[in-house]
Structures are given as structure tokens and as C-alpha cells.
GROMACS .gro file of C-alpha atoms in nm:
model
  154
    1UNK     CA    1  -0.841   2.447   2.714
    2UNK     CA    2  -1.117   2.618   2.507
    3UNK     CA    3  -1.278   2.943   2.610
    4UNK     CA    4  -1.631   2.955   2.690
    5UNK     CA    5  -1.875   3.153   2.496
    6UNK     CA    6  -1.999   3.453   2.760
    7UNK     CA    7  -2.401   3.482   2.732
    8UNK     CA    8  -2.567   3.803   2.609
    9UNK     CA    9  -2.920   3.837   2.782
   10UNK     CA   10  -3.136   4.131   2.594
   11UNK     CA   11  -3.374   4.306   2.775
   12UNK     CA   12  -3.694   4.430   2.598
   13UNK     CA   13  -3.577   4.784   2.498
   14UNK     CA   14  -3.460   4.678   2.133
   15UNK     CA   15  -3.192   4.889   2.206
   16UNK     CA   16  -2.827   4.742   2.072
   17UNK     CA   17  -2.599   4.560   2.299
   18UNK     CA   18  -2.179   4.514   2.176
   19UNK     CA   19  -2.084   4.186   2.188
   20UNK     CA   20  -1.724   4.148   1.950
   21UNK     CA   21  -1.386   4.058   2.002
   22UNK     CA   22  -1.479   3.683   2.172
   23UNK     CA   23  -1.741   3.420   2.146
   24UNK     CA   24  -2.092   3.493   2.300
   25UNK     CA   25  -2.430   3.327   2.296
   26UNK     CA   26  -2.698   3.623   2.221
   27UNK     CA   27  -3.011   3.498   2.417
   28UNK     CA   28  -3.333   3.705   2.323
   29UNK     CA   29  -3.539   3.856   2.559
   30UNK     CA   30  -3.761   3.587   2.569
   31UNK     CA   31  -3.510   3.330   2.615
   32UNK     CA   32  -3.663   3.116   2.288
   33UNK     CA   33  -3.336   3.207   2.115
   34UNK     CA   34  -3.000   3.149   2.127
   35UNK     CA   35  -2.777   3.244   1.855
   36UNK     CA   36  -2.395   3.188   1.848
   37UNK     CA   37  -2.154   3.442   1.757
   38UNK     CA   38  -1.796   3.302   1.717
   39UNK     CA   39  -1.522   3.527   1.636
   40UNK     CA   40  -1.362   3.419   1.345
   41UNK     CA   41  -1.078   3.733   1.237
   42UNK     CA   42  -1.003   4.099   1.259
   43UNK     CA   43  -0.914   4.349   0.957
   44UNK     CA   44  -0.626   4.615   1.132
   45UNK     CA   45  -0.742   4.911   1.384
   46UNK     CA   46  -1.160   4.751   1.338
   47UNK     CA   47  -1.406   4.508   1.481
   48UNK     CA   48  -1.345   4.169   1.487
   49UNK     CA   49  -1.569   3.897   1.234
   50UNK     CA   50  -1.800   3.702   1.348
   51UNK     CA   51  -1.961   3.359   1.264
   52UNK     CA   52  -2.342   3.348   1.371
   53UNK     CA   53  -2.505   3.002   1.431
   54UNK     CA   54  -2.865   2.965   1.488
   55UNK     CA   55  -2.887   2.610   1.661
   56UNK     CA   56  -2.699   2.411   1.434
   57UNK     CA   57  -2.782   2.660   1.111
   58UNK     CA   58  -2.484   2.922   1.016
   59UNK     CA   59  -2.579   3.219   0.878
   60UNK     CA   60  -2.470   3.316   0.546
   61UNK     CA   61  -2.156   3.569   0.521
   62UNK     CA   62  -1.999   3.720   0.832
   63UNK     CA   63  -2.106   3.998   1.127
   64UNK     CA   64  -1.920   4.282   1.227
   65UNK     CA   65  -1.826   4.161   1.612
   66UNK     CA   66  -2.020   4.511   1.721
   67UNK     CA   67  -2.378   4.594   1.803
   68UNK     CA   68  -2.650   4.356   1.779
   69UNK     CA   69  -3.056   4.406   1.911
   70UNK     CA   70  -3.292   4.167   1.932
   71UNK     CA   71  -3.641   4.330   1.859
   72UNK     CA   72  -3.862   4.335   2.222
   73UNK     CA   73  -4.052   3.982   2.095
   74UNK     CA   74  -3.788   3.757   1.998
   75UNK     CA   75  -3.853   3.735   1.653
   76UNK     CA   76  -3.616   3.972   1.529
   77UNK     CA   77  -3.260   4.036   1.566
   78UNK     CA   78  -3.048   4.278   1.364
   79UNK     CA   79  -2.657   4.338   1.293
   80UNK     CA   80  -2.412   4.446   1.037
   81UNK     CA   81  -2.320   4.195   0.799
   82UNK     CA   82  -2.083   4.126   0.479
   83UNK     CA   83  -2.218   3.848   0.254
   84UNK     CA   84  -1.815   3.769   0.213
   85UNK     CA   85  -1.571   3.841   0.403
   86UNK     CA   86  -1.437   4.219   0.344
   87UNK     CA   87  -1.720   4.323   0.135
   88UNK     CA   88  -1.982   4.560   0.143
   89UNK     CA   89  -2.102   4.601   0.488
   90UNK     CA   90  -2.479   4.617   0.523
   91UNK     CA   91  -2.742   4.589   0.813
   92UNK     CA   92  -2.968   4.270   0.838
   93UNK     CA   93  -3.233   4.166   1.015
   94UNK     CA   94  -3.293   3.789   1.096
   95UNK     CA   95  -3.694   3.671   1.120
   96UNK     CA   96  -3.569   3.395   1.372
   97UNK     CA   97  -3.907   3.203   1.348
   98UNK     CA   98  -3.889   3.163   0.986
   99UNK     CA   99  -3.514   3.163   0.939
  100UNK     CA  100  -3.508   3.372   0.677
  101UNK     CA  101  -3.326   3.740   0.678
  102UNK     CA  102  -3.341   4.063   0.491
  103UNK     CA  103  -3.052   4.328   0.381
  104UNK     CA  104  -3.100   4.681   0.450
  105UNK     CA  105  -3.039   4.885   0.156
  106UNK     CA  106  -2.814   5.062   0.380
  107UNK     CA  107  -2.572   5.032   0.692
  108UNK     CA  108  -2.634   5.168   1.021
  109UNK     CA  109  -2.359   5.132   1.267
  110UNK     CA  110  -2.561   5.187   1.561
  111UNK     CA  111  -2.914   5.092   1.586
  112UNK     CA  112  -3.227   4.984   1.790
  113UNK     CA  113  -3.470   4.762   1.646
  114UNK     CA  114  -3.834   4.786   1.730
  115UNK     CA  115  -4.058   4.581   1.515
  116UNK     CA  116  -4.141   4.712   1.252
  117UNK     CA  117  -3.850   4.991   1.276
  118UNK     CA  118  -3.481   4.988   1.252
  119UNK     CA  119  -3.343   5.315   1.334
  120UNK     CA  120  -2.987   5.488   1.401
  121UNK     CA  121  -2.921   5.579   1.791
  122UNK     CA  122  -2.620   5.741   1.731
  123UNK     CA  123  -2.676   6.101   1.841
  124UNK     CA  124  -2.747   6.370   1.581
  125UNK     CA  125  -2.791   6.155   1.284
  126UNK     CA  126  -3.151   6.000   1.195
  127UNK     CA  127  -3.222   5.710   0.928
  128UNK     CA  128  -3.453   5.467   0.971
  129UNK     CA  129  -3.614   5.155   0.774
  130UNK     CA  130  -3.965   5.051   0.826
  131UNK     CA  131  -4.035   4.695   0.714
  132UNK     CA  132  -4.369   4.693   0.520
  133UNK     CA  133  -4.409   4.368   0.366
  134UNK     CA  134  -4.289   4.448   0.021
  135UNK     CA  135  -3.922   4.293   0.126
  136UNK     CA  136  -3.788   3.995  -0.055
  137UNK     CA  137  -3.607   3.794   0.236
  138UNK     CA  138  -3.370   3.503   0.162
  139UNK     CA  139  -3.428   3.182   0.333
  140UNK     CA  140  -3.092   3.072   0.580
  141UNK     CA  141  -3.107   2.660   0.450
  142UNK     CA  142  -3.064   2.444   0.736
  143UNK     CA  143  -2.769   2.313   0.846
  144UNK     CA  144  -2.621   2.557   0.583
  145UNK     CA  145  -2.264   2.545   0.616
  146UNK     CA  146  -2.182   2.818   0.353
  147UNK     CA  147  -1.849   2.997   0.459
  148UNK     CA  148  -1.715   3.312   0.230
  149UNK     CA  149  -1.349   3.302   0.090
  150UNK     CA  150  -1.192   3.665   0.086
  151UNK     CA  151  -1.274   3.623  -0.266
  152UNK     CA  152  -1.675   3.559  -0.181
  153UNK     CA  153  -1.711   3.242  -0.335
  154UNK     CA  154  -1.914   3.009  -0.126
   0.00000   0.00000   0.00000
């Protein structure tokens, strides 16, 4: 018998919400969204990998099965991401309306995402990335059915 996904509902703080280790549907606080994330593997002692779907779109590479926050209209949501599997880990945010998403230059393990500001929660530490129109996003293709090899080739 298959599992059923549990369902994520964000509230409008932007602040991050775990959701690894299983398959969940991540509804934004609006409820326009649902996105699909489907665990797919775990490395030893770490987070499992996740698939993300947007309707019948999957995104590019693979999440980290860890924190994920949907910005407090909808539009956004943000997570850490390896464009193939057991690479370089990075933070994205999605632009759900235009399907489309952006890399951080950096990773942030734990984050809250307030439009136009990403910023580290975790205690003591401060980084941040304002968005300020100058990013080059890349288009998620629809119906995209790209999957990474260990290897990264698509």
C-alpha cells in the first residue's frame, strides 16, 4: 500500500517549517500552491533528498529534505538545493508565478524568507540576501522531467 504524502500548511510568518525524511505536499499560505516534495535518498548520518514537483513540473536538481518557507504572499518559496545529486549545496528561491528560480550565491541552513529578504534564523549568526532585480533566474520548463545522476548529467 503506498504512503500518503502528509500536507504542510504555512502560515504567513515566512518563517521555515522542516518537512524531510517522507513525502509532503507544501501548501502556501494562500493555499494557490501546492508543491510536492518526495523523498527520493539519504547520504549517511544527514537529511534525506528530495524531489520537488510543482503540479506536474519537477524542479531541476534535488532539496535537502530540511527547512523550507514560503514567503507571506505565495509567490515565493525557498530551500536548499543541489543541481545534482551530492553536489554543491546552495539556497534557492522559487518565483512560483513565473516558474522560474534563482541560486543564492550562498547556503543558509536555516532561514526565513520575507519578500524581498532571505535571511539566517539560526541564533548568533546573521547573513542575508536582498533580491534587487539584477538576478538572472532560470526558467523550470514545463513538464521538465530532468533527474541528476550522481555524476550530474541530466
Amino acid at each position: 500500500m503506498a504512503s500518503q504524502s502528509a500536507r504542510i500548511e504555512f502560515n504567513t510568518s515566512g518563517e521555515p517549517t522542516w518537512a524531510g525524511m517522507g513525502d509532503f505536499i507544501l501548501v502556501s499560505p494562500d493555499k494557490r500552491h501546492e508543491v510536492s516534495s518526495t523523498y527520493y535518498s539519504e547520504p549517511p548520518h544527514g537529511d534525506s533528498i528530495q524531489t520537488i514537483a510543482i503540479g506536474a513540473t519537477t524542479l531541476p536538481g534535488y532539496a535537502w529534505g530540511r527547512f523550507f518557507s514560503f514567503s507571506p504572499c505565495s509567490r515565493y518559496l525557498a530551500m536548499s538545493w543541489m543541481r545534482k545529486l551530492f553536489g554543491d549545496t546552495k539556497t534557492i528561491v522559487v518565483d512560483l508565478d513565473e516558474m522560474r528560480y534563482f541560486a543564492l550565491p550562498f547556503n543558509m541552513h536555516l532561514f526565513s524568507l520575507r519578500w524581498p529578504l532571505v535571511q539566517i534564523v539560526d541564533g548568533g549568526f546573521f547573513e542575508s540576501y536582498r533580491f534587487n532585480g539584477s538576478e538572472c533566474w532560470e526558467q523550470i520548463e514545463p513538464n521538465n522531467s530532468f533527474k541528476a545522476d550522481a555524476s550530474g548529467a541530466a
